[in-house]
Coordinates of C-alpha atoms and ligand atoms in Angstrom, one line a residue:
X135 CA 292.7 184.5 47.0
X136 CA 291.1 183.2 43.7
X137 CA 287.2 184.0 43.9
X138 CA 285.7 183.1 40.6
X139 CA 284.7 186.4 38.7
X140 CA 282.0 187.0 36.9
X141 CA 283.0 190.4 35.2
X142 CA 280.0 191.7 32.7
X143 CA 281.9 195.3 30.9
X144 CA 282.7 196.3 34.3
X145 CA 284.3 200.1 33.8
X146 CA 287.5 201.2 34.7
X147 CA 288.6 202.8 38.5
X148 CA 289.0 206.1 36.1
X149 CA 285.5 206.0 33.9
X150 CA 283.7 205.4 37.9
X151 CA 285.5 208.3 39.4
X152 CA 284.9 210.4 36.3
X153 CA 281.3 209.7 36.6
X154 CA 281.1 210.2 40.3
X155 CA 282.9 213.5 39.5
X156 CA 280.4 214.5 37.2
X157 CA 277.1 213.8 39.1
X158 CA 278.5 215.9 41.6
X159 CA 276.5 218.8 39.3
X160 CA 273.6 216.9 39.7
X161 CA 273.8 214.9 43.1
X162 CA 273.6 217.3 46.2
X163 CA 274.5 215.6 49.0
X164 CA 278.3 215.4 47.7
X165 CA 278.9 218.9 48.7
X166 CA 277.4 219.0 52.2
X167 CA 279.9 218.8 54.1
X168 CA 281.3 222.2 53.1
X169 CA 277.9 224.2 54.2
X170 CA 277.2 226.7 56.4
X171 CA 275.5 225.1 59.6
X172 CA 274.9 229.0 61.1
X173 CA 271.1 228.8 60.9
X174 CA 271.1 225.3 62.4
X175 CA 273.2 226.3 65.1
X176 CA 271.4 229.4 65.8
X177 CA 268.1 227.9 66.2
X178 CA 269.3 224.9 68.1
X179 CA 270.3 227.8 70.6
X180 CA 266.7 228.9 70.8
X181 CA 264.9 225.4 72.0
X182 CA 264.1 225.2 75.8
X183 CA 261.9 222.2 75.6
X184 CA 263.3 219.0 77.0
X185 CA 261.9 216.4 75.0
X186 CA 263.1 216.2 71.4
X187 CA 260.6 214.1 68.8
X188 CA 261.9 213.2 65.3
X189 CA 258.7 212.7 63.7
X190 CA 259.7 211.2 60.4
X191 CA 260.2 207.5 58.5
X192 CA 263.0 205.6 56.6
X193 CA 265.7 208.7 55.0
X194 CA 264.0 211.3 57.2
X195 CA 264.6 209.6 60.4
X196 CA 267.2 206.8 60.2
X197 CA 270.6 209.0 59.8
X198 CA 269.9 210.9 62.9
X199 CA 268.6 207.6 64.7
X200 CA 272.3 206.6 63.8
X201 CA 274.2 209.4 64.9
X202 CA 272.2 209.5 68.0
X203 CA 272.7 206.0 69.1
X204 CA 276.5 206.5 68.6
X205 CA 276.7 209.4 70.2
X206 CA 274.0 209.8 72.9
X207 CA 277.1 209.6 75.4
X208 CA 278.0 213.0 74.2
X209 CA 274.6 214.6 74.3
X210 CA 273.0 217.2 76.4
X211 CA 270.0 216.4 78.7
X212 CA 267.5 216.8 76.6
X213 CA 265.5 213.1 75.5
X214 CA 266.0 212.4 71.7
X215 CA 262.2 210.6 71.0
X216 CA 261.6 208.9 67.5
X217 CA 258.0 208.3 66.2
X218 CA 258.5 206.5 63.0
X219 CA 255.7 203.6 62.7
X220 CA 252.3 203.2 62.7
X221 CA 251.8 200.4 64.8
X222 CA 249.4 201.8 67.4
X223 CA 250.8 200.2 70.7
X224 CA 254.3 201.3 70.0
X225 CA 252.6 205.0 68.9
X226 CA 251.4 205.1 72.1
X227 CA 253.6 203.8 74.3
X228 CA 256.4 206.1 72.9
X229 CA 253.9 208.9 73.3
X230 CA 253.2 208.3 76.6
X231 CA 256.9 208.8 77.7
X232 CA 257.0 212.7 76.9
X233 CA 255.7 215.4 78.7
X234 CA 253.5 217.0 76.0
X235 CA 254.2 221.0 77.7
X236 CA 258.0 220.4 77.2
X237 CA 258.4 218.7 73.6
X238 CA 259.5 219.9 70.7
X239 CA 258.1 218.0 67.6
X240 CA 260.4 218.2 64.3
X241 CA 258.3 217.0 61.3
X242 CA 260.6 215.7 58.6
X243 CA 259.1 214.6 55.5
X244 CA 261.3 215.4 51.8
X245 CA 258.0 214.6 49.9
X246 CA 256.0 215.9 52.9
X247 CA 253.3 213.6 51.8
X248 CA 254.5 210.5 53.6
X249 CA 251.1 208.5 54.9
X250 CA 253.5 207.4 57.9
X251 CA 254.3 210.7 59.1
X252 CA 251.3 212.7 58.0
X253 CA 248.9 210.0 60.1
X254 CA 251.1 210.5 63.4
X255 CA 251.5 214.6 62.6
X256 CA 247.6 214.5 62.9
X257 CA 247.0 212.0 65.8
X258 CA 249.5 214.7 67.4
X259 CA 248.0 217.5 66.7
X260 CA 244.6 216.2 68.1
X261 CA 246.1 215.5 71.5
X262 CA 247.9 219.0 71.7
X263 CA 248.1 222.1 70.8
X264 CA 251.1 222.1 67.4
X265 CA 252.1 225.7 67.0
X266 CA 255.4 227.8 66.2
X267 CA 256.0 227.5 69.7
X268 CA 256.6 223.7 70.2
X269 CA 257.1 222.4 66.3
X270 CA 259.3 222.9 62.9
X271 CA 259.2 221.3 59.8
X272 CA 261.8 220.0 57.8
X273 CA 261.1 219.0 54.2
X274 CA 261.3 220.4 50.4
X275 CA 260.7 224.3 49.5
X276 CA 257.5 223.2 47.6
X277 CA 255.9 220.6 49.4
X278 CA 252.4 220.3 51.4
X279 CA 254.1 219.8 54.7
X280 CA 256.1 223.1 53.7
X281 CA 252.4 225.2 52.5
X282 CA 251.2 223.5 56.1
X283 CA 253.9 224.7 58.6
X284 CA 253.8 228.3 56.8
X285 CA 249.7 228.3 56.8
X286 CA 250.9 227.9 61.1
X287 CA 253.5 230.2 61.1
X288 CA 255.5 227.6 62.1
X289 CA 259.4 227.5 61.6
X290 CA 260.8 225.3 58.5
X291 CA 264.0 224.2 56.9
X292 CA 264.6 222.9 53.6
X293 CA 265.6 219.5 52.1
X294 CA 267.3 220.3 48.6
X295 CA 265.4 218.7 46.2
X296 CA 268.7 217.3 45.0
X297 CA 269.7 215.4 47.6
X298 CA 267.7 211.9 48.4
X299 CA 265.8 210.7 51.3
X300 CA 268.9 208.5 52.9
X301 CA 271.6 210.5 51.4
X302 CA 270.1 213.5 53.8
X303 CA 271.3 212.8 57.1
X304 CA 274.1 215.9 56.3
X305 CA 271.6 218.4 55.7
X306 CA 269.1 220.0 58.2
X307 CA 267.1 216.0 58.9
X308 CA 270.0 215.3 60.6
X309 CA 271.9 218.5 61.3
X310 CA 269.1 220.3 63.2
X311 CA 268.4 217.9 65.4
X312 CA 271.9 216.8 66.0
X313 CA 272.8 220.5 67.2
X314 CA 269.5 220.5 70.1
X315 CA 271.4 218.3 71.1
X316 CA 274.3 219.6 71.8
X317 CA 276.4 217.8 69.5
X318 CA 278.9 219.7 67.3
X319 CA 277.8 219.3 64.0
X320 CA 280.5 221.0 62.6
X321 CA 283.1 218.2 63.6
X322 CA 280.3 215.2 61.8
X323 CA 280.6 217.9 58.9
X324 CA 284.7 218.0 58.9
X325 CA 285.0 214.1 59.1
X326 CA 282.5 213.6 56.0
X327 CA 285.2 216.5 54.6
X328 CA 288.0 214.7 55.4
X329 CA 286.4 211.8 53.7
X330 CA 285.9 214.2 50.3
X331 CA 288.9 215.8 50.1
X332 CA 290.6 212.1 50.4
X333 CA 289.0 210.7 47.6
X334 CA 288.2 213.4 45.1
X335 CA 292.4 214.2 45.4
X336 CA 292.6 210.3 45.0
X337 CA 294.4 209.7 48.1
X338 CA 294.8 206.8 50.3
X339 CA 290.9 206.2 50.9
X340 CA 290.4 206.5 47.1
X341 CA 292.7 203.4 46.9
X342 CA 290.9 201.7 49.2
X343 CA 287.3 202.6 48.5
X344 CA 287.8 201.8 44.8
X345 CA 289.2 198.8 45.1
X346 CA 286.6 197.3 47.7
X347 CA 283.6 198.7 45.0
X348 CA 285.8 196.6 42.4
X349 CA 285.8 193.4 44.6
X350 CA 281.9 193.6 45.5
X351 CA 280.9 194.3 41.8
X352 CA 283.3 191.7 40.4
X353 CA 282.1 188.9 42.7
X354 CA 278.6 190.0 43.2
X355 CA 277.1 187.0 41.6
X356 CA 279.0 184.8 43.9
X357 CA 279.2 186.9 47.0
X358 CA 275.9 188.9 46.9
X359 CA 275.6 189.4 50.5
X360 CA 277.3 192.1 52.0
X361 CA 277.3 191.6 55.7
X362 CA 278.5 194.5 58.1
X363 CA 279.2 193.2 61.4
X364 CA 279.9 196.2 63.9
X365 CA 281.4 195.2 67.4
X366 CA 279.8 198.3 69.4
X367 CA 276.1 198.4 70.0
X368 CA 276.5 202.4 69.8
X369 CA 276.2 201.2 65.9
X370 CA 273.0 199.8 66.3
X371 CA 271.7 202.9 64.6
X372 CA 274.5 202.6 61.9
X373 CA 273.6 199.4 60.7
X374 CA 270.2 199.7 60.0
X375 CA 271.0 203.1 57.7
X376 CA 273.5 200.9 56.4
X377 CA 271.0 198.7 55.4
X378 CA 268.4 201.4 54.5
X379 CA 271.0 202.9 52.3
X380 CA 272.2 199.7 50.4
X381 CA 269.1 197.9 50.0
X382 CA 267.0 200.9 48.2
X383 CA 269.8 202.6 46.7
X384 CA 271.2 199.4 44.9
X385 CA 268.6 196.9 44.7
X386 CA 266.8 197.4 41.7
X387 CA 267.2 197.3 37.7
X388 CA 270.0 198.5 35.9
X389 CA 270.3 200.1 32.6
X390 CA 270.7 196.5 30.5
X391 CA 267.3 195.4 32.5
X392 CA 269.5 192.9 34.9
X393 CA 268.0 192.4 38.8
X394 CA 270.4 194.1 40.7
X395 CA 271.0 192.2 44.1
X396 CA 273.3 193.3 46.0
X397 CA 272.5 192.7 49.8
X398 CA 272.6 194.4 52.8
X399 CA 272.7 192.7 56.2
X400 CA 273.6 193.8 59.4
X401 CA 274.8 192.2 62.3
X402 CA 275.8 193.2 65.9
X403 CA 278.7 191.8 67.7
X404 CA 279.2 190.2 70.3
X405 CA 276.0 189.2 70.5
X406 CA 275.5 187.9 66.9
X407 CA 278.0 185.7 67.6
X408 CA 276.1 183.7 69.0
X409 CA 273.3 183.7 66.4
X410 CA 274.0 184.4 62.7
X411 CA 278.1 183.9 62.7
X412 CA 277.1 180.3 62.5
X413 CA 275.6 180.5 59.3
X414 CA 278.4 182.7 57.8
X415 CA 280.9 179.9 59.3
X416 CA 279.7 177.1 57.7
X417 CA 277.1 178.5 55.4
X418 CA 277.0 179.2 51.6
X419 CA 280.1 181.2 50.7
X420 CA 278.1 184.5 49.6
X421 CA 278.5 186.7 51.9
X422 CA 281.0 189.4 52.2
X423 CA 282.5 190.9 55.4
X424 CA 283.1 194.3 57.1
X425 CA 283.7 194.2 60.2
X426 CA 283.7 197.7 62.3
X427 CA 285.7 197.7 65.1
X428 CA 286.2 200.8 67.8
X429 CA 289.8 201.4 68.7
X430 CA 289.4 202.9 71.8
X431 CA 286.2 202.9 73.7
X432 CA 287.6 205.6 76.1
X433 CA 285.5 203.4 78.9
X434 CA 287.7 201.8 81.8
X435 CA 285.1 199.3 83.0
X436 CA 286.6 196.2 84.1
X437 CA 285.4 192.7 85.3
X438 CA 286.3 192.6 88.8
X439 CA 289.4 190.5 90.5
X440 CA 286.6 188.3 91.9
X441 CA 286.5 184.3 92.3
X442 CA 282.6 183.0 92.1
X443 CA 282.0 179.8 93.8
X444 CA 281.6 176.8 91.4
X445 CA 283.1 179.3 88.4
X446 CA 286.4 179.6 89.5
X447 CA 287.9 178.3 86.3
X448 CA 286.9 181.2 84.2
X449 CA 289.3 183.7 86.8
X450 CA 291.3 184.7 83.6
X451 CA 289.2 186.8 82.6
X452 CA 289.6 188.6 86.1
X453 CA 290.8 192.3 85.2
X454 CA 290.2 192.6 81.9
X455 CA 288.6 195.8 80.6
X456 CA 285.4 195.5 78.7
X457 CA 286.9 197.7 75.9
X458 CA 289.4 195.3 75.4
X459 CA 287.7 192.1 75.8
X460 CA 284.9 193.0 73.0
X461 CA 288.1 193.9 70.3
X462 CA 289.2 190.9 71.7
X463 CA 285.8 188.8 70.5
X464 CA 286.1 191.0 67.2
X465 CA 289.1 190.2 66.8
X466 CA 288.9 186.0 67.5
X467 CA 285.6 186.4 65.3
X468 CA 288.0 188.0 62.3
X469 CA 290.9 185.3 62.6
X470 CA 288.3 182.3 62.9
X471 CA 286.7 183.9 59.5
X472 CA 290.3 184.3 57.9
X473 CA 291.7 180.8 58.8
X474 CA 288.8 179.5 56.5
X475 CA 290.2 181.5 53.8
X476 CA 287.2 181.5 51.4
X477 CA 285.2 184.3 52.9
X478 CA 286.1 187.7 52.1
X479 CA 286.2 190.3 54.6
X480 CA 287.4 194.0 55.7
X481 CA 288.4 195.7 58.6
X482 CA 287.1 199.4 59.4
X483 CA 288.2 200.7 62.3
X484 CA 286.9 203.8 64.0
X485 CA 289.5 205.7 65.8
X486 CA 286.5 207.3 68.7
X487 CA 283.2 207.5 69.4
X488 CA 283.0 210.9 68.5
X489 CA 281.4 213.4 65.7
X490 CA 284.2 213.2 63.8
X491 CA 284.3 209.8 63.0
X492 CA 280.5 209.3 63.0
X493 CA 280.7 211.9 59.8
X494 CA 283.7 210.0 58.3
X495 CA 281.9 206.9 58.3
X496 CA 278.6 207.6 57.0
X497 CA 279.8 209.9 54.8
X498 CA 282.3 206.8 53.1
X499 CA 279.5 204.8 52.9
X500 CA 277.3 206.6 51.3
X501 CA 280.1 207.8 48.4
X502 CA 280.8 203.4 48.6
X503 CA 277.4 203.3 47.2
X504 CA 277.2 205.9 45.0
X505 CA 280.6 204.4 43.5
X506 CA 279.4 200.5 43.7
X507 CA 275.5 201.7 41.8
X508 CA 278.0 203.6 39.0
X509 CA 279.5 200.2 38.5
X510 CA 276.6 198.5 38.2
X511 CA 274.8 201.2 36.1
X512 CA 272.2 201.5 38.3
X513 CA 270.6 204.7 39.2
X514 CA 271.2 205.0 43.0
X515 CA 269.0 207.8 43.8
X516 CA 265.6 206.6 43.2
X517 CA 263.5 204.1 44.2
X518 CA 260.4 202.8 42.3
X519 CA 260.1 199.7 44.5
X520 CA 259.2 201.8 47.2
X521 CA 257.6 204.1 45.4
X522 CA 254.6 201.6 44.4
X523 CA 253.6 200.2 47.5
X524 CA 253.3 203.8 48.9
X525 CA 251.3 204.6 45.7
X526 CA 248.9 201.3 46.3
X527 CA 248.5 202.1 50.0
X528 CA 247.0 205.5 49.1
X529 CA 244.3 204.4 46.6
X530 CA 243.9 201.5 49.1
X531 CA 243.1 204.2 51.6
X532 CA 241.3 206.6 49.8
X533 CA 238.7 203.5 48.8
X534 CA 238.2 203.4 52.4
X535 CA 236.6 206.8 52.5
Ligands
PA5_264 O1 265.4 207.2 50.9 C1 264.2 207.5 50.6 O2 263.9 208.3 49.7 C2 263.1 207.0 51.5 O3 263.5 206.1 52.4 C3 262.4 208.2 52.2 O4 263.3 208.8 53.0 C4 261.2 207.7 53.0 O5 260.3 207.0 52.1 C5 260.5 208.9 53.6 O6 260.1 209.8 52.7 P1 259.7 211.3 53.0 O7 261.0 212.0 53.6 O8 259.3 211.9 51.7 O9 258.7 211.3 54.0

């Protein structure tokens, strides 16, 4: 296929993988997969109460909103609640659902300064009682939330201070939560491993991951969209880390002052089908592909051998399983793209819904962009954008007083 390049000193597959290599002294979350997970276990073990809150925004929240929405089949009984805005009537409604003597309330916050978090931490703790009994914090070694939770006796695990808000989902923001809920969070950890071992011993998903960095940097000023289309609502959660992870790790400036633009959207099949495919059909040709598909649903739900008065027409669909009909819409989605030939896409395709393949996944994506911001020079890890609105909020606020 002959897209129209637009190199500018792009590096080599060697001098990217050399630098990855190197800012593995410097990066933490490269290395996570091969911690210990004893203390998360052990605790998890400990928690009675039934309802589970995640009280934490963006990096501290979305990664185990992901896993939990791909995996909530798997779960124990326990409810997994998420109170990550401020808007009042979704605060409340959200609140109203748990029962306030059975909740456990994890506070995740790296910076532990987070206006978001710290405003719905104290509208909790003014309609109940927060003690060691019924909350933990999760955030950095040093930080207010951390001085808070000790001043309550209250239990706390660390965020490294070298690993980034949505790089975190592999330590205990994701982890700890992940194992209350029964999920084995040693099988997430050995599919992000499997991930690491492939590509540091430059196997097969080196190959792979390299080259479809190459093609994105290579053609980003004529494909800047990146588009991941996932045909399984479990991956709801997914795509919105996806886009969390993309947008603030690679949209900014790089080191020869050029706007970095890379992005992210995401898209749900089968339903946005019916919606956005439209645009990507006949629309401008800048928008890149990956489509995730689930091999096996391991779900044997069929549409019944029934004829419907006045719909009698559509009977060949009678006895199909819903597993295969929505890889079959993936799959008619994929070719329809393909026959136009001037869009490019990808296929992923999960083997399960199941820890291991959740880890693999989110694992790959975040070493795509860690790989995709060392071609563009960029540094991946921070973000300044985000940075100065929450820095205007807070002397906004403090005016107030
Ligand atoms: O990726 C990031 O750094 C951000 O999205 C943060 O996770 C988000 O702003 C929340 O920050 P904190 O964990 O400090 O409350």
């Amino acid at each position: 296929m002959d897209y129209s390049k637009n190199f500018y000193q792009i590096k080599s597959n060697e001098e990217i993988f050399y630098k990855v290599s190197l800012e593995k002294n410097t990066v933490g979350y490269y290395d996570l997969p091969f911690q210990d997970t004893s203390e998360f276990k052990e605790y998890a073990k400990t928690v009675t109460q039934q309802d589970i809150v995640v009280v934490g925004i963006g990096g501290s929240s979305l990664g185990t909103y992901a896993i939990h929405k791909f995996l909530q089949h798997k779960e124990n009984m326990k409810k997994l609640h998420f109170l990550e805005s401020t808007d009042p009537l979704d605060l409340e409604r959200r609140i109203s659902k748990l029962d306030l003597n059975d909740t456990l309330f994890i506070i995740i916050s790296k910076s532990g300064t987070t206006i978001e978090t710290v405003s719905i931490l104290k509208y909790l703790s003014s309609i109940t009682m927060l003690d060691k009994s019924n909350t933990i914090c999760i955030t950095e070694s040093d930080s207010k939330l951390n001085t808070y939770a000790k001043t309550n006796d209250m239990k706390t695990f660390e965020i490294p201070k070298n690993v980034g808000g949505r790089f975190s989902v592999f330590t205990a923001v994701g982890l700890v939560t992940m194992a209350i809920m029964g999920l084995d969070i040693d099988r997430i950890l050995f599919g992000c491993q499997t991930i690491y071992n492939d590509y540091f011993n430059r196997g097969d998903y080196y190959t792979s991951i390299m080259e479809k960095a190459r093609f994105i940097v290579e053609n980003k000023n004529r494909f800047n969209i990146n588009v991941v289309f996932s045909y399984s609502s479990l991956l709801e959660g997914f795509n919105k880390w996806y886009v969390q992870l993309w947008g603030e790790s690679l949209g900014k400036i790089n080191i020869n002052q050029t706007k970095q633009a890379l992005t992210p959207i995401a898209l749900t099949g089968p339903v946005d089908q019916h919606s956005f495919l439209q645009l990507i059909m006949e629309g401008k040709r800048d928008k890149t592909i990956t489509f995730i598909k689930v091999a096996d649903f391991e779900n044997e739900l069929t549409i019944p051998d029934v004829s419907l008065p006045g719909l009698e027409e559509l009977d060949y669909i009678n006895n199909i399983k819903f597993k295969n009909l929505i890889n079959e819409q993936a799959d008619a989605t994929i070719e329809a793209i393909q026959n136009l030939k001037d869009i490019p896409c990808d296929i992923i395709t999960i083997e399960a819904q199941d820890e291991y393949n959740i880890g693999k996944l989110m694992y790959s994506y975040e070493l795509l962009t860690s790989i995709v911001g060392s071609f563009v020079q960029i540094n991946t890890y921070d973000q300044p954008g985000v940075e100065a609105g929450k820095i205007i909020l807070k002397d906004k606020l403090k005016k107030k007083i």
